[in-house]
CSV table of C-alpha atoms in Angstrom, one decimal:
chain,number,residue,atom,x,y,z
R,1,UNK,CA,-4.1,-99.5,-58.3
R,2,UNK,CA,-4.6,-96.0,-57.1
R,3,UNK,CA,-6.8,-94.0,-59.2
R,4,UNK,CA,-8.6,-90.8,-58.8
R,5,UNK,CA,-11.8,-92.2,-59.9
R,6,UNK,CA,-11.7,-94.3,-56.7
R,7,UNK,CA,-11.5,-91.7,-53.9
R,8,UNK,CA,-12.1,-94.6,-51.0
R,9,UNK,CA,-8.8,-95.7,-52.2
R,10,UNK,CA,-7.3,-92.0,-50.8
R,11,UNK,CA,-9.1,-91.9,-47.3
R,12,UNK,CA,-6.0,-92.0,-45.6
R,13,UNK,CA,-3.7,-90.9,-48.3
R,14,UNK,CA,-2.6,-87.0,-49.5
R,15,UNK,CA,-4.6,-85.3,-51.7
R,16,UNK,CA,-7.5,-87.4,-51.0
R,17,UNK,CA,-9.8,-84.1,-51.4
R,18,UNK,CA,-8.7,-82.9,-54.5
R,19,UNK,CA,-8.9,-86.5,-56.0
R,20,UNK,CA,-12.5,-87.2,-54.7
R,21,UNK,CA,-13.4,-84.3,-56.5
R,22,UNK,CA,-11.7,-84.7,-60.0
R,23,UNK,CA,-13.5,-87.8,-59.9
R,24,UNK,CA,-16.8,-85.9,-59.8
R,25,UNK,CA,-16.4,-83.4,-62.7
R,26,UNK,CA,-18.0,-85.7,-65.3
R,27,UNK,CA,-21.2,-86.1,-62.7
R,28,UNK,CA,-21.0,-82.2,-62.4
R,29,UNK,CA,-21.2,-81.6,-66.0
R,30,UNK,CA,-23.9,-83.9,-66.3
R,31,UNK,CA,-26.1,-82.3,-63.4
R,32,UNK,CA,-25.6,-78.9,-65.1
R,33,UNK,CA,-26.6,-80.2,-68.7
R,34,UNK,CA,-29.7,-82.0,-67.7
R,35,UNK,CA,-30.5,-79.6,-64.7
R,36,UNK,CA,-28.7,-76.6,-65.4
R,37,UNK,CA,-29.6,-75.5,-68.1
R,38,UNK,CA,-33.3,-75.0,-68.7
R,39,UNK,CA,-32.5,-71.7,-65.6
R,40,UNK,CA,-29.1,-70.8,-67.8
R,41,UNK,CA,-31.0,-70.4,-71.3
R,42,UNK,CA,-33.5,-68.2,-69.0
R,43,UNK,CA,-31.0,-66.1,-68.0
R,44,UNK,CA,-29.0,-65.2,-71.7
R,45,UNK,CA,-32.9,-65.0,-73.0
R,46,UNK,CA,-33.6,-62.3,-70.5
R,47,UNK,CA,-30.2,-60.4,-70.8
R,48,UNK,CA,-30.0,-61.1,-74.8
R,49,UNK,CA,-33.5,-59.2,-75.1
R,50,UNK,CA,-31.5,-56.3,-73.4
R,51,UNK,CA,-29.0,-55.8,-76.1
R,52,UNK,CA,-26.0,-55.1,-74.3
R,53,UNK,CA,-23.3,-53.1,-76.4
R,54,UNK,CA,-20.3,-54.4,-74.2
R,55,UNK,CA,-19.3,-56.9,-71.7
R,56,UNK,CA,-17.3,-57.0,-68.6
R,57,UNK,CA,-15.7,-59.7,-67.3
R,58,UNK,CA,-14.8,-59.8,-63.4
R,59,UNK,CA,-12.9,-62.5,-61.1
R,60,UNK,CA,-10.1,-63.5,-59.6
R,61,UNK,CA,-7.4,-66.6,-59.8
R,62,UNK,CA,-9.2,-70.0,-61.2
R,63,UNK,CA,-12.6,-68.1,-62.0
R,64,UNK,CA,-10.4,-65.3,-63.8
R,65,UNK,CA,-9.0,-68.1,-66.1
R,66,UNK,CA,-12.8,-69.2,-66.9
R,67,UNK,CA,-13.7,-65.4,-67.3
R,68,UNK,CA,-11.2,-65.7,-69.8
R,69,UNK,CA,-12.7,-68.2,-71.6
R,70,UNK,CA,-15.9,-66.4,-71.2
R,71,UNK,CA,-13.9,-63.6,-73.6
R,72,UNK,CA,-13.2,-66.1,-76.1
R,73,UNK,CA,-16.7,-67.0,-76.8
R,74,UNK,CA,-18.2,-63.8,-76.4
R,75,UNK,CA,-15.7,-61.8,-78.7
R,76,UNK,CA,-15.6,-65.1,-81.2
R,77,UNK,CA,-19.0,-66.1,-81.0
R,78,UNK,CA,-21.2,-63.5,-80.8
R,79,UNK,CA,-18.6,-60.6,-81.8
R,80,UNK,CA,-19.4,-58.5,-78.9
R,81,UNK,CA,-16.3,-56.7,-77.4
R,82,UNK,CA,-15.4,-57.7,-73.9
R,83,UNK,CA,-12.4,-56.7,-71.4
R,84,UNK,CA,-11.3,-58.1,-68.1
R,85,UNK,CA,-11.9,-55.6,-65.3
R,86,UNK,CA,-9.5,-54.0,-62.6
R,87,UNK,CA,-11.3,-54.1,-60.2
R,88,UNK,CA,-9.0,-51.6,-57.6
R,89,UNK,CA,-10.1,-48.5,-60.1
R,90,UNK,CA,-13.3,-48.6,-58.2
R,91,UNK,CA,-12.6,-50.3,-54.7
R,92,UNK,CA,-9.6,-48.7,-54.3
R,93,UNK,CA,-10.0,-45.5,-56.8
R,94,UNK,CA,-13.3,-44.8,-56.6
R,95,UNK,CA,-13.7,-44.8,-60.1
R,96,UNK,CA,-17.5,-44.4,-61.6
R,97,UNK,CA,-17.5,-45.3,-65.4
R,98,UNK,CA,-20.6,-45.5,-66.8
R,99,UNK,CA,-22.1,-48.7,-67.6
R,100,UNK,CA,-25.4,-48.2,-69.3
R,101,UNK,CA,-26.2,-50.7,-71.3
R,102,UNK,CA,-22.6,-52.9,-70.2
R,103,UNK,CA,-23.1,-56.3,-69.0
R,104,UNK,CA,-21.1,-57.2,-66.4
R,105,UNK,CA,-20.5,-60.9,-65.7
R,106,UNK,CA,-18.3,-61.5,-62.3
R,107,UNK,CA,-17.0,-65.2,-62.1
R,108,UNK,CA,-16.7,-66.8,-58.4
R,109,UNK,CA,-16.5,-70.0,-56.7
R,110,UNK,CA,-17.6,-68.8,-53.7
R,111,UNK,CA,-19.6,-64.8,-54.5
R,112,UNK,CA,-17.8,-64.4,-51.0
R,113,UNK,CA,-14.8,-61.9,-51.6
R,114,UNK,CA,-15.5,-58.3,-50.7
R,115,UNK,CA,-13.7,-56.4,-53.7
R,116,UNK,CA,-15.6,-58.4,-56.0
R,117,UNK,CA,-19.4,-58.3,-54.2
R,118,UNK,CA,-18.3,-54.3,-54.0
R,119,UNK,CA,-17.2,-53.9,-57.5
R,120,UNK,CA,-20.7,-55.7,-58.4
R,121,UNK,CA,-22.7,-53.2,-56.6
R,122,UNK,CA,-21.0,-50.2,-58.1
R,123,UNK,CA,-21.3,-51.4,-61.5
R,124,UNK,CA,-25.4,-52.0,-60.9
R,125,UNK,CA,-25.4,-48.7,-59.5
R,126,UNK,CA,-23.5,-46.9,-62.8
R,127,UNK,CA,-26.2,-48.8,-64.7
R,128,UNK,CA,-24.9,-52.5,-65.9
R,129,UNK,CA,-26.6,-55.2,-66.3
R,130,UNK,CA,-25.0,-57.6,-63.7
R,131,UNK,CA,-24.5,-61.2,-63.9
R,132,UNK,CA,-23.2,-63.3,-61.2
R,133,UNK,CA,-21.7,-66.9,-61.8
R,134,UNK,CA,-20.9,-69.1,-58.5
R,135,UNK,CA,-21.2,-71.7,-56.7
R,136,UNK,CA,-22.9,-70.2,-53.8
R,137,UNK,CA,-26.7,-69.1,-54.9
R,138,UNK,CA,-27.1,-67.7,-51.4
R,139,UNK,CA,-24.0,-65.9,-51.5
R,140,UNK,CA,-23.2,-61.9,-51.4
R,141,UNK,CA,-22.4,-61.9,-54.9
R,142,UNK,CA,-25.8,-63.1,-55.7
R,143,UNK,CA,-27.8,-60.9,-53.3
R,144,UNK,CA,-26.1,-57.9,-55.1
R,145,UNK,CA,-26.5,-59.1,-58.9
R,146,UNK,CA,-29.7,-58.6,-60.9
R,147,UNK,CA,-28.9,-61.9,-62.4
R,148,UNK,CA,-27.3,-65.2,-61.5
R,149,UNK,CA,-26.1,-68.9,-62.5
R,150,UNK,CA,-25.6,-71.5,-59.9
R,151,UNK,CA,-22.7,-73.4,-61.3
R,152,UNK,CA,-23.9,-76.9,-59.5
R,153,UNK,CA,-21.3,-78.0,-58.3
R,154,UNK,CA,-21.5,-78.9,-55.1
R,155,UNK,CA,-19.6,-78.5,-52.1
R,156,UNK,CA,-15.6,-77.5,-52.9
R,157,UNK,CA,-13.4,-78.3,-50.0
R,158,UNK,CA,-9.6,-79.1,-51.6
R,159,UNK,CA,-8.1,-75.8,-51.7
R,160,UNK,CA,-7.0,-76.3,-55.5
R,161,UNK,CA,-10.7,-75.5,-57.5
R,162,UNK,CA,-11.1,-78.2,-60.5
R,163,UNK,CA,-14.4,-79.4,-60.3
R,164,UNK,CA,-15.9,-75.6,-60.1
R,165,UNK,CA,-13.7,-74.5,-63.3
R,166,UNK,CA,-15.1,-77.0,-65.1
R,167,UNK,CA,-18.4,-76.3,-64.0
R,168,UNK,CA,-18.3,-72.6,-64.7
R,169,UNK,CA,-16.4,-73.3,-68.0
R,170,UNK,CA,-19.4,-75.0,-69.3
R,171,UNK,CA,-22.1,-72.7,-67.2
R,172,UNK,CA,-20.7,-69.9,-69.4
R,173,UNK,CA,-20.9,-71.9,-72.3
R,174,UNK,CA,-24.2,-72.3,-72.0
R,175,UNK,CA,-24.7,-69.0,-71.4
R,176,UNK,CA,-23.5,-67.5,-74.4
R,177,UNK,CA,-24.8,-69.9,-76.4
R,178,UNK,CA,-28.1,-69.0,-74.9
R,179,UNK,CA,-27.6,-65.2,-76.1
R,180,UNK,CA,-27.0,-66.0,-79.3
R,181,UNK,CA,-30.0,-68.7,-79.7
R,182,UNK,CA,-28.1,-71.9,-79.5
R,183,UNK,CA,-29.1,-75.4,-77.6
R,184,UNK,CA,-25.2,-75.7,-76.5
R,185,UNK,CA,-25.5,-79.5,-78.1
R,186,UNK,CA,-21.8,-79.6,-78.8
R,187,UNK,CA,-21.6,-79.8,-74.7
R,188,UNK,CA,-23.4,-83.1,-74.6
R,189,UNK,CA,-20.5,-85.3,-75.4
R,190,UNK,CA,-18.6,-83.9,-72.4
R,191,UNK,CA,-19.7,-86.0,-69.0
R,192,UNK,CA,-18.5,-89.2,-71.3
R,193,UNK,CA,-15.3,-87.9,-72.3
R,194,UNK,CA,-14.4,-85.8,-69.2
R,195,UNK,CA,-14.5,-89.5,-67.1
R,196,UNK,CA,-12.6,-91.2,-70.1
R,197,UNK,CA,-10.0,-88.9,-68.9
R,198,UNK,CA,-9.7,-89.1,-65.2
R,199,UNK,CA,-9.8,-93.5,-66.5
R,200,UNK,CA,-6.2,-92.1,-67.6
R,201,UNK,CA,-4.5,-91.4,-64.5
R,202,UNK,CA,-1.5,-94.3,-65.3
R,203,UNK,CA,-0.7,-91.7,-68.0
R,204,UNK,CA,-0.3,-88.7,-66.6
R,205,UNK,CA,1.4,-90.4,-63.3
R,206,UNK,CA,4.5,-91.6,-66.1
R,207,UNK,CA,4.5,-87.9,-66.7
R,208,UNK,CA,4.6,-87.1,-63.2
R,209,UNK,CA,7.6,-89.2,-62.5
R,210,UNK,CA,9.4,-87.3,-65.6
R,211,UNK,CA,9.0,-84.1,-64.7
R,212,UNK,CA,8.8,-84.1,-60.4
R,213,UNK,CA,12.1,-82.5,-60.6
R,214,UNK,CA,11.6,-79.6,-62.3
R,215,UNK,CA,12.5,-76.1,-61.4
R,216,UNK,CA,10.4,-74.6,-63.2
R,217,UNK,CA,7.5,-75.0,-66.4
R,218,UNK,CA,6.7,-73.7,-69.2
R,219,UNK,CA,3.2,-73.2,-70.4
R,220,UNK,CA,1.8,-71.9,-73.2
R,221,UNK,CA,-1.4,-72.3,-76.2
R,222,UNK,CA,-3.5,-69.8,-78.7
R,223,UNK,CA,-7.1,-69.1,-78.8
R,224,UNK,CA,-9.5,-70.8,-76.5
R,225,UNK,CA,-6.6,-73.0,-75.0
R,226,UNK,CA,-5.0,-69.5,-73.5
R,227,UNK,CA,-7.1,-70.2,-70.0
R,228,UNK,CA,-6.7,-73.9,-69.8
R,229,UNK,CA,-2.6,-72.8,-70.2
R,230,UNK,CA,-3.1,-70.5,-67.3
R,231,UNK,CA,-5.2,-72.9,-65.1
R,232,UNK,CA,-2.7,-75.2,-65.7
R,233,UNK,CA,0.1,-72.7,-64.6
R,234,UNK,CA,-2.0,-71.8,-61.1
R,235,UNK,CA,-2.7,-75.6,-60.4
R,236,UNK,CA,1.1,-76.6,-60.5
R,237,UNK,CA,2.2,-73.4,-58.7
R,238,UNK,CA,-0.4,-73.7,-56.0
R,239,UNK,CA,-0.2,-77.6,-55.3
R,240,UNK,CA,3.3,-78.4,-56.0
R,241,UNK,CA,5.4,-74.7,-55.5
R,242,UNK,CA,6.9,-75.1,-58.9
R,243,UNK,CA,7.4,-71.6,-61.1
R,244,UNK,CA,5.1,-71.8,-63.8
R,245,UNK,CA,4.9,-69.4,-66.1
R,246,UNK,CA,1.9,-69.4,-68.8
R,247,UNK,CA,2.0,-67.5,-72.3
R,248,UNK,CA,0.4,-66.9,-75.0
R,249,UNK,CA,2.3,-68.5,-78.0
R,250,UNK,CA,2.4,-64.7,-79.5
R,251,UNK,CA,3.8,-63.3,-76.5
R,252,UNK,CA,6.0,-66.3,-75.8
R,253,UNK,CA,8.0,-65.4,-79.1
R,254,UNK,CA,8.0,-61.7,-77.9
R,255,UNK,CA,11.1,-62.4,-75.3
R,256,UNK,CA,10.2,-65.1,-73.3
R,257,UNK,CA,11.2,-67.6,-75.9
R,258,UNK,CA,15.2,-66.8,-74.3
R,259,UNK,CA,14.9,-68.7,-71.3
R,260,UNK,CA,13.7,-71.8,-73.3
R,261,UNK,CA,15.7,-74.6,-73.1
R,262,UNK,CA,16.2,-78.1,-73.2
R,263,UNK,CA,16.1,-79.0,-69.1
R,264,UNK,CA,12.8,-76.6,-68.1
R,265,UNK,CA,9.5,-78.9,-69.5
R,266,UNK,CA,7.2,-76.6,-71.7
R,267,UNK,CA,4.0,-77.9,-71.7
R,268,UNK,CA,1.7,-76.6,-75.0
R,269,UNK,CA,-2.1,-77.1,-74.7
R,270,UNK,CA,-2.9,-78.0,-78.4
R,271,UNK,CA,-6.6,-77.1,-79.4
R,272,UNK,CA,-7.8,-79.3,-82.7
R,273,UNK,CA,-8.8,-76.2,-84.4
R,274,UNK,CA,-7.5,-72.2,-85.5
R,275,UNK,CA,-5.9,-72.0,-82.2
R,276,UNK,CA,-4.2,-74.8,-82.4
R,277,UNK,CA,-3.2,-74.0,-85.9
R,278,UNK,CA,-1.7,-70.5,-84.9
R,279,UNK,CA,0.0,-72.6,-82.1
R,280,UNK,CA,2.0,-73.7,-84.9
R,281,UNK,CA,4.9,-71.6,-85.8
R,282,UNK,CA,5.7,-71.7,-82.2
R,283,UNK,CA,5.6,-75.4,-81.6
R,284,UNK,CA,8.0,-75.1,-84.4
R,285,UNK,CA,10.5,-72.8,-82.8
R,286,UNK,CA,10.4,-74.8,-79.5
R,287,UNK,CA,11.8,-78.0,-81.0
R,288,UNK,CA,14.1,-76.3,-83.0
R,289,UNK,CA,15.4,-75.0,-79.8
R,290,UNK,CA,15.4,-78.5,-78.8
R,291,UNK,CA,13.3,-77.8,-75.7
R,292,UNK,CA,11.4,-80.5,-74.0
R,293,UNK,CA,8.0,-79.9,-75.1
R,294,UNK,CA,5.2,-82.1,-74.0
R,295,UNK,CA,2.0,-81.4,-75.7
R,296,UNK,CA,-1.7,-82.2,-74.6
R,297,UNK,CA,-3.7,-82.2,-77.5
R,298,UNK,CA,-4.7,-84.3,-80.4
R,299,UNK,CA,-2.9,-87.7,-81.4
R,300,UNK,CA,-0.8,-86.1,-84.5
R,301,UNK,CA,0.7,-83.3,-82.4
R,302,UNK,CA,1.5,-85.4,-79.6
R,303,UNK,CA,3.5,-87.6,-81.4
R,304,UNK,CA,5.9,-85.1,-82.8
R,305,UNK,CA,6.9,-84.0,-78.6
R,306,UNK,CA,9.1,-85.1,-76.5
R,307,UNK,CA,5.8,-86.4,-74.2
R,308,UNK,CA,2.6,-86.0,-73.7
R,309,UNK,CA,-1.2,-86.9,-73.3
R,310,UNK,CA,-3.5,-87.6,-76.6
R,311,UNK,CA,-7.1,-85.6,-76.0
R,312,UNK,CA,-10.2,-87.3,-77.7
R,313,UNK,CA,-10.7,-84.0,-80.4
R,314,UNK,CA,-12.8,-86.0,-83.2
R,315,UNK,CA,-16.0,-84.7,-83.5
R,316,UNK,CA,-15.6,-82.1,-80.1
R,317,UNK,CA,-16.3,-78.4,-80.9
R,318,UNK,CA,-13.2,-76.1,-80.2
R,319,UNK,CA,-14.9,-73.8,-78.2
R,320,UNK,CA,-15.8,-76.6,-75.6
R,321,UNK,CA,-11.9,-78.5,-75.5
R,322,UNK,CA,-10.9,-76.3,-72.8
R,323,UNK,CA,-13.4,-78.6,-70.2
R,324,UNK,CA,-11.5,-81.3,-71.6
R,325,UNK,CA,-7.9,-80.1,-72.1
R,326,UNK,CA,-7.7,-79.0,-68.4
R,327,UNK,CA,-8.5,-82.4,-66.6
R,328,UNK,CA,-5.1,-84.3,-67.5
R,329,UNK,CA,-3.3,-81.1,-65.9
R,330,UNK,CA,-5.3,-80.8,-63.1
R,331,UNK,CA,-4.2,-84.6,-62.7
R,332,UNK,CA,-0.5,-83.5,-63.5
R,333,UNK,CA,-0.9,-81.1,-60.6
R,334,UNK,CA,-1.9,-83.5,-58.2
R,335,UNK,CA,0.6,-86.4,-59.3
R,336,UNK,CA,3.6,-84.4,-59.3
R,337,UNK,CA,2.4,-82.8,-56.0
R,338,UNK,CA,1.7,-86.2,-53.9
R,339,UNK,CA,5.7,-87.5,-56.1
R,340,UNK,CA,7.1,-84.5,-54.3
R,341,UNK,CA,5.5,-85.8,-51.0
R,342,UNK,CA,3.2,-83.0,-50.4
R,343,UNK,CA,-0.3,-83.3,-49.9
R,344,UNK,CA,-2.2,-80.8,-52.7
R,345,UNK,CA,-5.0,-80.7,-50.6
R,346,UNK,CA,-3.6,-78.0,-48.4
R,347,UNK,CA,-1.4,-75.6,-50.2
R,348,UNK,CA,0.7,-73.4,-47.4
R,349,UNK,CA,0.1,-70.2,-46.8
R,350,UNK,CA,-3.9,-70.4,-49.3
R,351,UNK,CA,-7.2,-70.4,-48.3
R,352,UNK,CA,-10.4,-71.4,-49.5
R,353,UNK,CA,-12.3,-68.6,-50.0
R,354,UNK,CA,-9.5,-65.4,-50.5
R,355,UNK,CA,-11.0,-62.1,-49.2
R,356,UNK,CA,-9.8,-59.3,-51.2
R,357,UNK,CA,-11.0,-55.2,-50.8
């Protein structure tokens, strides 16, 4: 049987890249835990005692999904207020807020793209504190930030990111629990469950087969499940070329809701907690417009969809199910991909590291 947790078995097969290092996200997560994170609770202890008043977020594709994440925690957990840069009002406007006392936190595999190592170095020079988070310690990104985490993830080579989300998922975790004086024990359980998941792969490959035909998807979620809809939406789009749109639930019923209907899959990421509770109302609207929802979340919600995949919830923290919730559609990105007959280890017309001014 062909599993991702058995890369020999894809030496000579599609996507053997990309399934080699699925396979090592719960080893990732448990090198960052017991390595990791002595340096990361160094770091938030050193920019905590700084007081910052306001916190930008910078990145691009898959690291701007996990700078999204990094809003979540940062606005719910510690109730500072946050906003997603653009970064072309200084590389390509010239613009020179100023940033005294603003931490800004740039997300990237790599620390290799130009706009985002010059957007770093004019925010230091308007006065931020600046935080880099990659995967690259030696990188440019690093050599221009006061601060930096090292994600730990090893070497990337698939073009479609999945073990560095994860990675920096939890790496910001950790670091705002470490500004606000927390161990980040809700984390622990996550190595354990994260290879439970990828143990799953018959699963997801049934959902595969339903839904390789698709024109187009669906995918939406509330509160700390936003990215992981998102990440989800970028996987499928870059791996397998289906349209994937991703919404908020609130803005789904804002107009999007029209083109609902019951051929397109919509795919809802369910988190056990309030955002999966304000999910709700539009969970119920989809299946009264009889759409073919298939939800990833916990046992109860799945078993009122058309489809889906049951996520192990009891006893995990909300704020750290998006680690989880994104490995079975990393997986559906990659099964549906190689059912299709193209190999997501090479996406046309992509590169690895994506050099933007």
């Amino acid at each position: 049987m062909t599993s991702a947790t058995t890369p020999d078995a894809h030496r000579e097969l599609p996507g053997r890249i990309m399934a080699r290092e699925m396979a090592e996200q719960p080893a990732v997560l448990r090198r960052i835990l017991d390595e990791g994170a002595p340096a990361i609770r160094k770091v938030a202890q050193e920019i905590a005692a700084r007081a910052p008043r306001f916190v930008l977020l910078t990145a691009r594709g898959t690291s701007d999904n996990a700078a999204l994440y990094a809003k979540y925690l940062l606005e719910v957990r510690l109730g500072l207020p946050c906003g997603l840069t653009s970064m072309s009002t200084t590389t390509a406007y010239g613009a020179r807020p100023d940033l005294t006392d603003v931490l800004v936190v740039t997300v990237s595999q790599s620390g290799g793209s130009p706009d985002l190592v010059a957007s770093t170095r004019a925010a230091r020079e308007a006065g931020a504190i600046t935080l880099a988070v990659t995967n690259n310690p030696d990188s440019p990104l690093a050599a221009v930030s006061e601060y930096h985490i090292d994600i730990m993830a090893g070497p990337e080579k698939a073009l479609p990111a999945t073990k560095t989300y994860t990675a920096s998922l939890l790496a910001l975790y950790l670091f705002v629990e470490g500004l606000r004086g927390g161990d980040g024990g809700p984390a622990h359980v996550l190595p354990e469950l994260a290879a439970g998941l990828l143990a799953r792969q018959d699963e997801v490959r049934a959902l595969a087969a339903r839904y390789r035909f698709a024109e187009r998807m669906v995918i939406t979620s509330r509160g700390y499940g936003y990215p992981t809809a998102k990440e989800a939406a970028l996987k499928l789009m870059e791996t397998s070329y289906i349209p994937a749109l991703a919404y908020s639930g609130a803005d789904l019923l804002h107009g999007p809701l029209a083109m609902v209907d019951n051929v397109s899959p919509v795919i809802a990421v369910v988190t056990d907690g309030k955002g999966g509770e304000a999910l709700q109302p539009v969970l119920d609207r989809l299946r009264g417009r009889g759409a073919d929802l298939v939800v990833i979340g916990p046992r109860g919600q799945v078993e009122r969809a058309s489809a889906g995949f049951v996520l192990p919830t009891e006893n995990v923290s909300e704020e750290v199910q998006p680690v989880l919730e994104i490995i079975p559609l990393q997986l559906l990105a990659y099964e549906v991909t190689i059912a299709r007959g193209q190999d997501p280890d090479a996406p046309r017309a992509l590169a690895k590291v994506t050099e933007t001014h």
